[in-house]
Amino acid sequence: MSSPSASAAASRDIRVDFLRGLALWFIFITHTPGNLLAHGTLRNVAFCDATEVFVLLAGYAAGIAYGRMLERDGWPTAAGRIVGRMGTLYVAHIFLFVVFAAQVGFSAAALNQAAYLDELHLDPFGQEPYRALLEALLLHYQPAFLDILPLYIVVLGLFALSLPLIRHPAWLLGLSATLYVAIRISGFNLPNWTGGSWFFNPFAWQLVFAIGVVLGRADPAVLARRLPWHRGLAVLAGLLLLACAVALNLVWHGPGFGLYAPEWLAAAIATVDKAGLHPARLASVLLLGWLVAHLIPRQAPWLSHPVPAMFVLMGQQGLAVFCAGIFLSFLGRLALEMIPGLTGQVLVNLVGLAALIAVAVVSAWYGGEGKRSRKPPLPATSGIVTP
C-alpha cells in the first residue's frame, strides 16, 4: 500500500503548478516597464491576465487542501490554518513593502529620478514616512505592484468564513455570485489612504477564487462529464480569443494606439475594468481554463521535462517567487534604461528568469529541510501560494 504522501503526490495536478509558475513569470515581465516580452503575455490576447489565472488556481489549490482539512479536522482547525496563512502573507507583504520602498527610494535619490516615486505611488512615503508606514501596516496604503497580497489576504478571510459551504458548492457559488453582483452594482470597495479605493476589489475578486475552490473540490470524472470537450465550442472559443487579441492590439497596442480603431470599440474595451473584475475578464479566464484543462492532459509527460519542470517548481514556491519578482522587476527596469536595445532585453529576461528559478530552488530546499524536522508532518497543501 502506498503512503499518504505518495498518494498525494500521485494525485497532484502539476498542470496547476506549471500554469502558476508561468503566471509568475508573466507578472515579472509585465511589471518591468519597457520589456518587449510583455507584448506576448496573456493580457495581449485575452481580457484577463496572469492575476486572474493566479487567483483561480489559488482557489483550486485551496479547495483541495483546506477541503480535506475540513473533512478531517473540522471547521475551527481548518479556518485556523487559513488565518495562519493570512498571517504569513501579511508578514511577507510588509517585508516586501519595506524592501521595495527602500529599493525605489534609494534608486530615485541616487539617479535623481523622482519620477520613480510618483509612478510607483511611493511619493507619500517620502513626504510622510511614519504615517505611510502606519497606513501600510493597516493595508490602507498600497503602492503600485504591492496590491496583490492584500487582495489575497482578504479573499482568504472570506474563504475562512465560508469554508463549511464547500460541502454545498451550489450555495457557495450562489452566495459568491450574489456578493459579486452587489459589488458591481454598488461599487463598494475598501478605501485607500492616498485617495480612491483598493485597486483590486477583494469583494469582487472573491468570485474567481470561489469558482476555483469548487473546481478543486469536484471529482475530475464528474467535471469531465459536466464540462465535456466539444469541438464546435472549442472553435468558437478560439475565434473569440482571436477577436479579443485583434481588438486589444488595435486599440491599445497597435499603430497610433487606437487612432485606427472604431470609437465604439475603444469605448467598449475601456469599460472592461480590472479593479472590479469585469464580467468579460471573468469569462475570459474561465474560457481559457476550460480550453487548457482539455488540451493539456492531467499528467502530460512533457511537464516533467527540464524547462516545464522549472515553471512547475516556481509555481510550487509561489510566495517566495512572487516577492522576488517584484524586487527583480524594478532592477530589470533600471537595467533596460542603462542598457537599451536587444542586449538589455535579452539580459533582463534571461537573468530575471534564472533568478526566479534560483529563488524557487532555494525555497524548495529550505521548505524540504523544514518539513523533515516537523513531527508530525503537515498535510499536503498542493502548493497554496499567492501571486
mmCIF file of C-alpha atoms in Angstrom:
data_model
loop_
_atom_site.group_PDB
_atom_site.id
_atom_site.type_symbol
_atom_site.label_atom_id
_atom_site.label_comp_id
_atom_site.label_asym_id
_atom_site.label_seq_id
_atom_site.Cartn_x
_atom_site.Cartn_y
_atom_site.Cartn_z
ATOM 1 C CA MET A 1 0.000 0.000 0.000
ATOM 2 C CA SER A 2 1.350 3.444 -0.899
ATOM 3 C CA SER A 3 1.951 6.022 1.790
ATOM 4 C CA PRO A 4 -0.308 9.088 2.162
ATOM 5 C CA SER A 5 2.431 11.333 0.884
ATOM 6 C CA ALA A 6 2.911 9.108 -2.145
ATOM 7 C CA SER A 7 -0.811 9.133 -2.814
ATOM 8 C CA ALA A 8 -0.916 12.916 -2.547
ATOM 9 C CA ALA A 9 1.979 13.219 -4.954
ATOM 10 C CA ALA A 10 0.351 10.846 -7.401
ATOM 11 C CA SER A 11 -2.911 12.760 -7.342
ATOM 12 C CA ARG A 12 -1.266 16.179 -7.582
ATOM 13 C CA ASP A 13 -2.255 18.066 -10.710
ATOM 14 C CA ILE A 14 1.073 19.535 -11.796
ATOM 15 C CA ARG A 15 -0.665 21.487 -14.553
ATOM 16 C CA VAL A 16 -1.732 23.861 -11.794
ATOM 17 C CA ASP A 17 1.863 24.346 -10.649
ATOM 18 C CA PHE A 18 3.080 24.803 -14.225
ATOM 19 C CA LEU A 19 0.458 27.420 -15.061
ATOM 20 C CA ARG A 20 1.062 29.196 -11.782
ATOM 21 C CA GLY A 21 4.793 29.325 -12.494
ATOM 22 C CA LEU A 22 4.087 30.663 -15.967
ATOM 23 C CA ALA A 23 1.809 33.309 -14.454
ATOM 24 C CA LEU A 24 4.583 34.353 -12.057
ATOM 25 C CA TRP A 25 6.951 34.807 -14.968
ATOM 26 C CA PHE A 26 4.335 36.872 -16.812
ATOM 27 C CA ILE A 27 3.889 39.045 -13.709
ATOM 28 C CA PHE A 28 7.636 39.714 -13.633
ATOM 29 C CA ILE A 29 7.615 40.572 -17.331
ATOM 30 C CA THR A 30 4.631 42.921 -17.208
ATOM 31 C CA HIS A 31 5.916 44.633 -14.047
ATOM 32 C CA THR A 32 9.127 45.552 -15.895
ATOM 33 C CA PRO A 33 8.450 48.730 -17.911
ATOM 34 C CA GLY A 34 9.895 48.581 -21.399
ATOM 35 C CA ASN A 35 10.057 44.788 -21.504
ATOM 36 C CA LEU A 36 9.170 43.791 -25.054
ATOM 37 C CA LEU A 37 8.138 40.300 -23.953
ATOM 38 C CA ALA A 38 5.094 41.916 -22.328
ATOM 39 C CA HIS A 39 3.538 42.051 -25.797
ATOM 40 C CA GLY A 40 3.474 38.247 -25.835
ATOM 41 C CA THR A 41 1.810 37.741 -22.463
ATOM 42 C CA LEU A 42 -1.784 36.800 -21.775
ATOM 43 C CA ARG A 43 -3.048 40.367 -21.376
ATOM 44 C CA ASN A 44 -2.474 40.935 -25.111
ATOM 45 C CA VAL A 45 -4.631 38.039 -26.259
ATOM 46 C CA ALA A 46 -7.455 37.997 -23.715
ATOM 47 C CA PHE A 47 -9.337 40.356 -21.428
ATOM 48 C CA CYS A 48 -7.781 38.580 -18.435
ATOM 49 C CA ASP A 49 -4.141 38.360 -17.449
ATOM 50 C CA ALA A 50 -1.864 36.467 -15.060
ATOM 51 C CA THR A 51 -3.655 37.834 -11.996
ATOM 52 C CA GLU A 52 -6.964 36.150 -12.818
ATOM 53 C CA VAL A 53 -5.163 32.927 -13.646
ATOM 54 C CA PHE A 54 -3.300 33.001 -10.369
ATOM 55 C CA VAL A 55 -6.346 33.714 -8.201
ATOM 56 C CA LEU A 56 -8.346 30.972 -9.955
ATOM 57 C CA LEU A 57 -5.555 28.449 -9.410
ATOM 58 C CA ALA A 58 -5.088 29.584 -5.812
ATOM 59 C CA GLY A 59 -8.749 28.848 -5.211
ATOM 60 C CA TYR A 60 -8.371 25.458 -6.885
ATOM 61 C CA ALA A 61 -5.460 24.531 -4.602
ATOM 62 C CA ALA A 62 -7.239 25.914 -1.522
ATOM 63 C CA GLY A 63 -10.346 23.867 -2.283
ATOM 64 C CA ILE A 64 -8.275 20.690 -2.329
ATOM 65 C CA ALA A 65 -6.085 21.362 0.697
ATOM 66 C CA TYR A 66 -8.478 23.042 3.094
ATOM 67 C CA GLY A 67 -11.382 20.915 1.951
ATOM 68 C CA ARG A 68 -9.511 17.808 3.070
ATOM 69 C CA MET A 69 -8.562 19.517 6.307
ATOM 70 C CA LEU A 70 -12.190 20.484 6.928
ATOM 71 C CA GLU A 71 -13.362 16.904 6.493
ATOM 72 C CA ARG A 72 -10.622 15.516 8.722
ATOM 73 C CA ASP A 73 -10.226 18.130 11.464
ATOM 74 C CA GLY A 74 -13.353 20.293 11.321
ATOM 75 C CA TRP A 75 -14.024 23.949 10.650
ATOM 76 C CA PRO A 76 -12.162 25.556 13.595
ATOM 77 C CA THR A 77 -8.903 23.802 12.769
ATOM 78 C CA ALA A 78 -9.133 24.387 9.027
ATOM 79 C CA ALA A 79 -10.164 28.024 9.491
ATOM 80 C CA GLY A 80 -7.307 28.464 11.944
ATOM 81 C CA ARG A 81 -4.848 27.214 9.345
ATOM 82 C CA ILE A 82 -6.272 29.665 6.820
ATOM 83 C CA VAL A 83 -5.857 32.506 9.322
ATOM 84 C CA GLY A 84 -2.279 31.347 9.872
ATOM 85 C CA ARG A 85 -1.710 31.506 6.127
ATOM 86 C CA MET A 86 -3.139 35.023 6.118
ATOM 87 C CA GLY A 87 -0.593 35.947 8.776
ATOM 88 C CA THR A 88 2.238 34.571 6.651
ATOM 89 C CA LEU A 89 1.049 36.594 3.674
ATOM 90 C CA TYR A 90 0.730 39.724 5.820
ATOM 91 C CA VAL A 91 4.314 39.414 7.091
ATOM 92 C CA ALA A 92 5.529 38.809 3.516
ATOM 93 C CA HIS A 93 3.623 41.883 2.323
ATOM 94 C CA ILE A 94 5.103 44.171 4.988
ATOM 95 C CA PHE A 95 8.605 42.839 4.347
ATOM 96 C CA LEU A 96 8.117 43.355 0.606
ATOM 97 C CA PHE A 97 6.795 46.883 1.217
ATOM 98 C CA VAL A 98 9.875 47.870 3.222
ATOM 99 C CA VAL A 99 12.317 46.350 0.729
ATOM 100 C CA PHE A 100 10.526 47.802 -2.304
ATOM 101 C CA ALA A 101 10.252 51.279 -0.756
ATOM 102 C CA ALA A 102 13.948 51.243 0.133
ATOM 103 C CA GLN A 103 14.903 49.955 -3.311
ATOM 104 C CA VAL A 104 12.895 52.551 -5.236
ATOM 105 C CA GLY A 105 13.699 55.407 -2.837
ATOM 106 C CA PHE A 106 17.438 54.783 -2.973
ATOM 107 C CA SER A 107 17.372 54.465 -6.775
ATOM 108 C CA ALA A 108 15.358 57.668 -7.143
ATOM 109 C CA ALA A 109 17.840 59.591 -4.982
ATOM 110 C CA ALA A 110 20.989 58.063 -6.472
ATOM 111 C CA LEU A 111 19.860 58.521 -10.083
ATOM 112 C CA ASN A 112 17.997 61.788 -9.496
ATOM 113 C CA GLN A 113 14.798 60.223 -10.815
ATOM 114 C CA ALA A 114 11.959 61.466 -8.625
ATOM 115 C CA ALA A 115 9.592 60.144 -11.293
ATOM 116 C CA TYR A 116 10.138 56.637 -9.908
ATOM 117 C CA LEU A 117 8.406 57.616 -6.669
ATOM 118 C CA ASP A 118 5.483 59.208 -8.472
ATOM 119 C CA GLU A 119 4.955 56.371 -10.958
ATOM 120 C CA LEU A 120 5.016 53.716 -8.256
ATOM 121 C CA HIS A 121 2.878 55.760 -5.821
ATOM 122 C CA LEU A 122 5.697 55.981 -3.288
ATOM 123 C CA ASP A 123 5.879 59.777 -3.097
ATOM 124 C CA PRO A 124 3.604 59.834 0.015
ATOM 125 C CA PHE A 125 6.184 57.657 1.748
ATOM 126 C CA GLY A 126 8.806 60.312 1.126
ATOM 127 C CA GLN A 127 6.524 63.092 2.367
ATOM 128 C CA GLU A 128 5.067 61.378 5.449
ATOM 129 C CA PRO A 129 7.192 58.275 6.107
ATOM 130 C CA TYR A 130 5.807 57.460 9.571
ATOM 131 C CA ARG A 131 2.190 57.897 8.542
ATOM 132 C CA ALA A 132 2.794 55.948 5.344
ATOM 133 C CA LEU A 133 4.322 53.078 7.305
ATOM 134 C CA LEU A 134 1.350 53.008 9.670
ATOM 135 C CA GLU A 135 -1.111 53.027 6.776
ATOM 136 C CA ALA A 136 0.857 50.243 5.088
ATOM 137 C CA LEU A 137 0.650 48.152 8.255
ATOM 138 C CA LEU A 138 -3.132 48.649 8.159
ATOM 139 C CA LEU A 139 -3.188 47.686 4.440
ATOM 140 C CA HIS A 140 -4.613 51.164 3.888
ATOM 141 C CA TYR A 141 -1.681 52.244 1.724
ATOM 142 C CA GLN A 142 -0.702 50.130 -1.281
ATOM 143 C CA PRO A 143 1.931 51.373 -3.733
ATOM 144 C CA ALA A 144 1.962 50.042 -7.276
ATOM 145 C CA PHE A 145 2.655 46.295 -7.563
ATOM 146 C CA LEU A 146 2.008 45.843 -3.814
ATOM 147 C CA ASP A 147 -1.743 45.378 -4.077
ATOM 148 C CA ILE A 148 -1.946 41.666 -4.872
ATOM 149 C CA LEU A 149 -1.051 40.224 -1.480
ATOM 150 C CA PRO A 150 -3.623 42.405 0.360
ATOM 151 C CA LEU A 151 -6.230 41.194 -2.134
ATOM 152 C CA TYR A 152 -5.411 37.582 -1.354
ATOM 153 C CA ILE A 153 -5.388 38.179 2.401
ATOM 154 C CA VAL A 154 -8.956 39.494 2.341
ATOM 155 C CA VAL A 155 -10.124 36.782 -0.074
ATOM 156 C CA LEU A 156 -8.691 34.122 2.225
ATOM 157 C CA GLY A 157 -10.508 35.723 5.166
ATOM 158 C CA LEU A 158 -13.804 35.468 3.284
ATOM 159 C CA PHE A 159 -12.944 31.873 2.410
ATOM 160 C CA ALA A 160 -12.323 31.014 6.070
ATOM 161 C CA LEU A 161 -15.800 32.274 6.952
ATOM 162 C CA SER A 162 -17.489 30.393 4.120
ATOM 163 C CA LEU A 163 -15.396 27.211 4.395
ATOM 164 C CA PRO A 164 -18.265 24.920 5.538
ATOM 165 C CA LEU A 165 -20.136 25.813 2.344
ATOM 166 C CA ILE A 166 -17.657 23.891 0.207
ATOM 167 C CA ARG A 167 -19.752 20.849 1.104
ATOM 168 C CA HIS A 168 -22.579 22.621 -0.761
ATOM 169 C CA PRO A 169 -20.949 24.089 -3.895
ATOM 170 C CA ALA A 170 -24.216 25.473 -5.276
ATOM 171 C CA TRP A 171 -24.695 27.554 -2.120
ATOM 172 C CA LEU A 172 -21.081 28.695 -2.137
ATOM 173 C CA LEU A 173 -21.214 29.801 -5.763
ATOM 174 C CA GLY A 174 -24.648 31.353 -5.310
ATOM 175 C CA LEU A 175 -23.604 33.495 -2.352
ATOM 176 C CA SER A 176 -20.302 34.382 -4.007
ATOM 177 C CA ALA A 177 -22.031 35.442 -7.233
ATOM 178 C CA THR A 178 -24.615 37.445 -5.271
ATOM 179 C CA LEU A 179 -21.864 39.353 -3.490
ATOM 180 C CA TYR A 180 -20.103 39.929 -6.815
ATOM 181 C CA VAL A 181 -23.223 41.340 -8.449
ATOM 182 C CA ALA A 182 -23.952 43.538 -5.425
ATOM 183 C CA ILE A 183 -20.420 44.942 -5.521
ATOM 184 C CA ARG A 184 -20.564 45.531 -9.271
ATOM 185 C CA ILE A 185 -23.828 47.453 -8.856
ATOM 186 C CA SER A 186 -22.946 49.415 -5.721
ATOM 187 C CA GLY A 187 -19.278 49.992 -6.451
ATOM 188 C CA PHE A 188 -18.403 49.387 -2.797
ATOM 189 C CA ASN A 189 -14.694 48.885 -2.126
ATOM 190 C CA LEU A 190 -12.148 49.305 0.648
ATOM 191 C CA PRO A 191 -10.633 52.810 0.899
ATOM 192 C CA ASN A 192 -7.040 53.705 0.092
ATOM 193 C CA TRP A 193 -5.110 56.249 2.158
ATOM 194 C CA THR A 194 -3.826 58.110 -0.916
ATOM 195 C CA GLY A 195 -7.354 58.542 -2.254
ATOM 196 C CA GLY A 196 -9.850 56.371 -4.029
ATOM 197 C CA SER A 197 -10.035 52.697 -3.151
ATOM 198 C CA TRP A 198 -8.133 49.426 -3.445
ATOM 199 C CA PHE A 199 -7.012 48.678 -6.980
ATOM 200 C CA PHE A 200 -8.236 45.075 -6.664
ATOM 201 C CA ASN A 201 -11.681 44.967 -5.097
ATOM 202 C CA PRO A 202 -11.496 41.794 -2.968
ATOM 203 C CA PHE A 203 -15.293 41.533 -2.696
ATOM 204 C CA ALA A 204 -15.493 41.181 -6.479
ATOM 205 C CA TRP A 205 -12.378 39.056 -6.939
ATOM 206 C CA GLN A 206 -13.585 36.512 -4.390
ATOM 207 C CA LEU A 207 -15.831 35.085 -7.111
ATOM 208 C CA VAL A 208 -12.996 33.793 -9.301
ATOM 209 C CA PHE A 209 -11.380 32.327 -6.171
ATOM 210 C CA ALA A 210 -14.662 30.648 -5.161
ATOM 211 C CA ILE A 211 -15.010 29.137 -8.635
ATOM 212 C CA GLY A 212 -11.509 27.741 -8.272
ATOM 213 C CA VAL A 213 -12.442 26.266 -4.880
ATOM 214 C CA VAL A 214 -15.457 24.489 -6.327
ATOM 215 C CA LEU A 215 -13.416 23.154 -9.258
ATOM 216 C CA GLY A 216 -10.729 21.916 -6.875
ATOM 217 C CA ARG A 217 -13.253 20.079 -4.721
ATOM 218 C CA ALA A 218 -15.038 18.455 -7.643
ATOM 219 C CA ASP A 219 -14.228 14.932 -8.767
ATOM 220 C CA PRO A 220 -12.258 15.082 -12.072
ATOM 221 C CA ALA A 221 -14.503 12.460 -13.653
ATOM 222 C CA VAL A 222 -17.620 14.439 -12.707
ATOM 223 C CA LEU A 223 -16.078 17.628 -14.088
ATOM 224 C CA ALA A 224 -15.267 15.858 -17.344
ATOM 225 C CA ARG A 225 -18.921 14.820 -17.698
ATOM 226 C CA ARG A 226 -20.338 18.222 -16.784
ATOM 227 C CA LEU A 227 -17.834 20.238 -18.817
ATOM 228 C CA PRO A 228 -17.045 17.892 -21.726
ATOM 229 C CA TRP A 229 -14.900 18.664 -24.723
ATOM 230 C CA HIS A 230 -16.879 19.989 -27.655
ATOM 231 C CA ARG A 231 -15.083 20.705 -30.912
ATOM 232 C CA GLY A 232 -17.555 23.335 -32.043
ATOM 233 C CA LEU A 233 -17.344 25.160 -28.736
ATOM 234 C CA ALA A 234 -13.548 24.970 -28.848
ATOM 235 C CA VAL A 235 -13.502 26.525 -32.326
ATOM 236 C CA LEU A 236 -15.854 29.250 -31.136
ATOM 237 C CA ALA A 237 -13.656 29.871 -28.103
ATOM 238 C CA GLY A 238 -10.596 30.131 -30.341
ATOM 239 C CA LEU A 239 -12.351 32.627 -32.597
ATOM 240 C CA LEU A 240 -13.438 34.699 -29.604
ATOM 241 C CA LEU A 241 -9.883 34.795 -28.287
ATOM 242 C CA LEU A 242 -8.597 35.751 -31.730
ATOM 243 C CA ALA A 243 -11.141 38.561 -31.980
ATOM 244 C CA CYS A 244 -10.194 39.693 -28.487
ATOM 245 C CA ALA A 245 -6.495 39.717 -29.380
ATOM 246 C CA VAL A 246 -7.137 41.756 -32.535
ATOM 247 C CA ALA A 247 -9.330 44.231 -30.672
ATOM 248 C CA LEU A 248 -6.873 44.674 -27.807
ATOM 249 C CA ASN A 249 -3.904 45.212 -30.091
ATOM 250 C CA LEU A 250 -5.871 47.506 -32.378
ATOM 251 C CA VAL A 251 -6.994 49.721 -29.516
ATOM 252 C CA TRP A 252 -4.146 49.598 -27.009
ATOM 253 C CA HIS A 253 -1.027 48.288 -28.722
ATOM 254 C CA GLY A 254 -1.484 48.939 -32.434
ATOM 255 C CA PRO A 255 -0.106 51.819 -34.532
ATOM 256 C CA GLY A 256 -1.416 55.100 -33.211
ATOM 257 C CA PHE A 257 -2.661 53.448 -30.002
ATOM 258 C CA GLY A 258 -6.298 53.308 -31.005
ATOM 259 C CA LEU A 259 -6.417 56.062 -33.610
ATOM 260 C CA TYR A 260 -7.357 53.485 -36.228
ATOM 261 C CA ALA A 261 -9.921 51.686 -34.096
ATOM 262 C CA PRO A 262 -13.656 52.476 -34.222
ATOM 263 C CA GLU A 263 -14.750 54.729 -31.387
ATOM 264 C CA TRP A 264 -17.343 52.231 -30.203
ATOM 265 C CA LEU A 265 -14.681 49.532 -29.911
ATOM 266 C CA ALA A 266 -12.329 51.735 -27.914
ATOM 267 C CA ALA A 267 -15.190 52.818 -25.644
ATOM 268 C CA ALA A 268 -16.301 49.215 -25.080
ATOM 269 C CA ILE A 269 -12.805 47.989 -24.206
ATOM 270 C CA ALA A 270 -12.268 50.950 -21.878
ATOM 271 C CA THR A 271 -15.201 49.755 -19.748
ATOM 272 C CA VAL A 272 -13.574 46.351 -19.111
ATOM 273 C CA ASP A 273 -12.161 47.275 -15.715
ATOM 274 C CA LYS A 274 -9.693 45.110 -13.846
ATOM 275 C CA ALA A 275 -10.311 46.505 -10.356
ATOM 276 C CA GLY A 276 -13.865 45.201 -10.131
ATOM 277 C CA LEU A 277 -13.253 42.035 -12.190
ATOM 278 C CA HIS A 278 -15.399 42.925 -15.201
ATOM 279 C CA PRO A 279 -17.562 40.001 -16.395
ATOM 280 C CA ALA A 280 -15.571 39.898 -19.642
ATOM 281 C CA ARG A 281 -12.387 39.267 -17.668
ATOM 282 C CA LEU A 282 -14.079 36.562 -15.624
ATOM 283 C CA ALA A 283 -15.463 34.912 -18.752
ATOM 284 C CA SER A 284 -12.040 35.049 -20.422
ATOM 285 C CA VAL A 285 -10.195 33.257 -17.638
ATOM 286 C CA LEU A 286 -12.910 30.596 -17.337
ATOM 287 C CA LEU A 287 -12.878 30.032 -21.088
ATOM 288 C CA LEU A 288 -9.104 29.697 -21.079
ATOM 289 C CA GLY A 289 -9.317 27.353 -18.110
ATOM 290 C CA TRP A 290 -11.745 25.093 -19.962
ATOM 291 C CA LEU A 291 -9.516 25.003 -23.044
ATOM 292 C CA VAL A 292 -6.310 24.302 -21.112
ATOM 293 C CA ALA A 293 -7.939 21.614 -18.964
ATOM 294 C CA HIS A 294 -8.905 19.698 -22.104
ATOM 295 C CA LEU A 295 -5.857 20.430 -24.282
ATOM 296 C CA ILE A 296 -3.244 19.560 -21.637
ATOM 297 C CA PRO A 297 -3.646 16.077 -20.128
ATOM 298 C CA ARG A 298 -3.593 15.905 -16.336
ATOM 299 C CA GLN A 299 -0.264 14.051 -16.235
ATOM 300 C CA ALA A 300 1.202 15.227 -19.552
ATOM 301 C CA PRO A 301 4.708 13.681 -19.888
ATOM 302 C CA TRP A 302 6.229 16.901 -21.253
ATOM 303 C CA LEU A 303 5.542 18.664 -17.940
ATOM 304 C CA SER A 304 8.374 16.637 -16.385
ATOM 305 C CA HIS A 305 10.905 17.797 -18.965
ATOM 306 C CA PRO A 306 13.580 20.222 -17.661
ATOM 307 C CA VAL A 307 12.170 23.535 -18.904
ATOM 308 C CA PRO A 308 8.500 22.956 -17.934
ATOM 309 C CA ALA A 309 9.713 21.431 -14.655
ATOM 310 C CA MET A 310 11.349 24.758 -13.797
ATOM 311 C CA PHE A 311 7.998 26.511 -14.097
ATOM 312 C CA VAL A 312 6.376 23.743 -12.065
ATOM 313 C CA LEU A 313 8.881 24.377 -9.287
ATOM 314 C CA MET A 314 8.264 28.133 -9.481
ATOM 315 C CA GLY A 315 4.549 27.503 -9.138
ATOM 316 C CA GLN A 316 5.078 25.319 -6.098
ATOM 317 C CA GLN A 317 7.114 28.073 -4.398
ATOM 318 C CA GLY A 318 4.844 30.892 -5.466
ATOM 319 C CA LEU A 319 5.056 33.267 -2.499
ATOM 320 C CA ALA A 320 8.847 33.459 -2.489
ATOM 321 C CA VAL A 321 8.999 33.717 -6.281
ATOM 322 C CA PHE A 322 6.349 36.436 -6.387
ATOM 323 C CA CYS A 323 8.119 38.579 -3.788
ATOM 324 C CA ALA A 324 11.439 38.143 -5.577
ATOM 325 C CA GLY A 325 9.771 39.022 -8.874
ATOM 326 C CA ILE A 326 8.625 42.411 -7.555
ATOM 327 C CA PHE A 327 12.164 43.243 -6.464
ATOM 328 C CA LEU A 328 13.692 41.934 -9.701
ATOM 329 C CA SER A 329 11.221 43.756 -11.949
ATOM 330 C CA PHE A 330 12.436 47.147 -10.726
ATOM 331 C CA LEU A 331 16.054 46.054 -11.164
ATOM 332 C CA GLY A 332 15.063 44.991 -14.670
ATOM 333 C CA ARG A 333 13.649 48.442 -15.321
ATOM 334 C CA LEU A 334 16.926 50.059 -14.266
ATOM 335 C CA ALA A 335 18.882 47.638 -16.441
ATOM 336 C CA LEU A 336 16.749 48.369 -19.508
ATOM 337 C CA GLU A 337 17.263 52.102 -19.010
ATOM 338 C CA MET A 338 21.026 51.646 -18.730
ATOM 339 C CA ILE A 339 21.377 49.003 -21.458
ATOM 340 C CA PRO A 340 18.896 49.881 -24.222
ATOM 341 C CA GLY A 341 18.246 47.716 -27.228
ATOM 342 C CA LEU A 342 18.219 43.975 -27.787
ATOM 343 C CA THR A 343 21.170 43.332 -25.471
ATOM 344 C CA GLY A 344 19.308 44.759 -22.494
ATOM 345 C CA GLN A 345 16.123 42.869 -23.356
ATOM 346 C CA VAL A 346 17.908 39.515 -23.574
ATOM 347 C CA LEU A 347 19.945 40.164 -20.444
ATOM 348 C CA VAL A 348 16.990 41.255 -18.297
ATOM 349 C CA ASN A 349 14.731 38.395 -19.312
ATOM 350 C CA LEU A 350 17.316 35.615 -19.114
ATOM 351 C CA VAL A 351 18.843 36.778 -15.846
ATOM 352 C CA GLY A 352 15.391 37.538 -14.413
ATOM 353 C CA LEU A 353 14.057 34.080 -15.222
ATOM 354 C CA ALA A 354 17.219 32.418 -13.921
ATOM 355 C CA ALA A 355 16.928 34.385 -10.670
ATOM 356 C CA LEU A 356 13.279 33.385 -10.213
ATOM 357 C CA ILE A 357 14.196 29.735 -10.749
ATOM 358 C CA ALA A 358 17.060 30.056 -8.264
ATOM 359 C CA VAL A 359 14.688 31.518 -5.667
ATOM 360 C CA ALA A 360 12.307 28.602 -6.244
ATOM 361 C CA VAL A 361 15.130 26.068 -5.836
ATOM 362 C CA VAL A 362 16.353 27.631 -2.592
ATOM 363 C CA SER A 363 12.794 27.975 -1.252
ATOM 364 C CA ALA A 364 12.020 24.332 -2.080
ATOM 365 C CA TRP A 365 15.240 23.173 -0.424
ATOM 366 C CA TYR A 366 14.573 25.253 2.668
ATOM 367 C CA GLY A 367 10.972 24.042 2.868
ATOM 368 C CA GLY A 368 12.111 20.452 2.461
ATOM 369 C CA GLU A 369 14.603 20.816 5.292
ATOM 370 C CA GLY A 370 11.870 22.278 7.490
ATOM 371 C CA LYS A 371 9.400 19.514 6.699
ATOM 372 C CA ARG A 372 11.905 16.838 7.643
ATOM 373 C CA SER A 373 12.215 18.409 11.081
ATOM 374 C CA ARG A 374 8.466 18.625 11.719
ATOM 375 C CA LYS A 375 6.747 15.902 13.717
ATOM 376 C CA PRO A 376 4.153 15.010 12.667
ATOM 377 C CA PRO A 377 4.442 16.324 9.082
ATOM 378 C CA LEU A 378 1.816 18.778 7.870
ATOM 379 C CA PRO A 379 -0.710 17.598 5.274
ATOM 380 C CA ALA A 380 -0.041 18.306 1.625
ATOM 381 C CA THR A 381 -1.263 21.783 0.611
ATOM 382 C CA SER A 382 -0.913 21.493 -3.142
ATOM 383 C CA GLY A 383 1.451 24.449 -3.094
ATOM 384 C CA ILE A 384 -1.092 27.021 -1.921
ATOM 385 C CA VAL A 385 0.578 30.286 -2.756
ATOM 386 C CA THR A 386 -0.244 33.761 -3.819
ATOM 387 C CA PRO A 387 0.753 35.973 -6.766
#
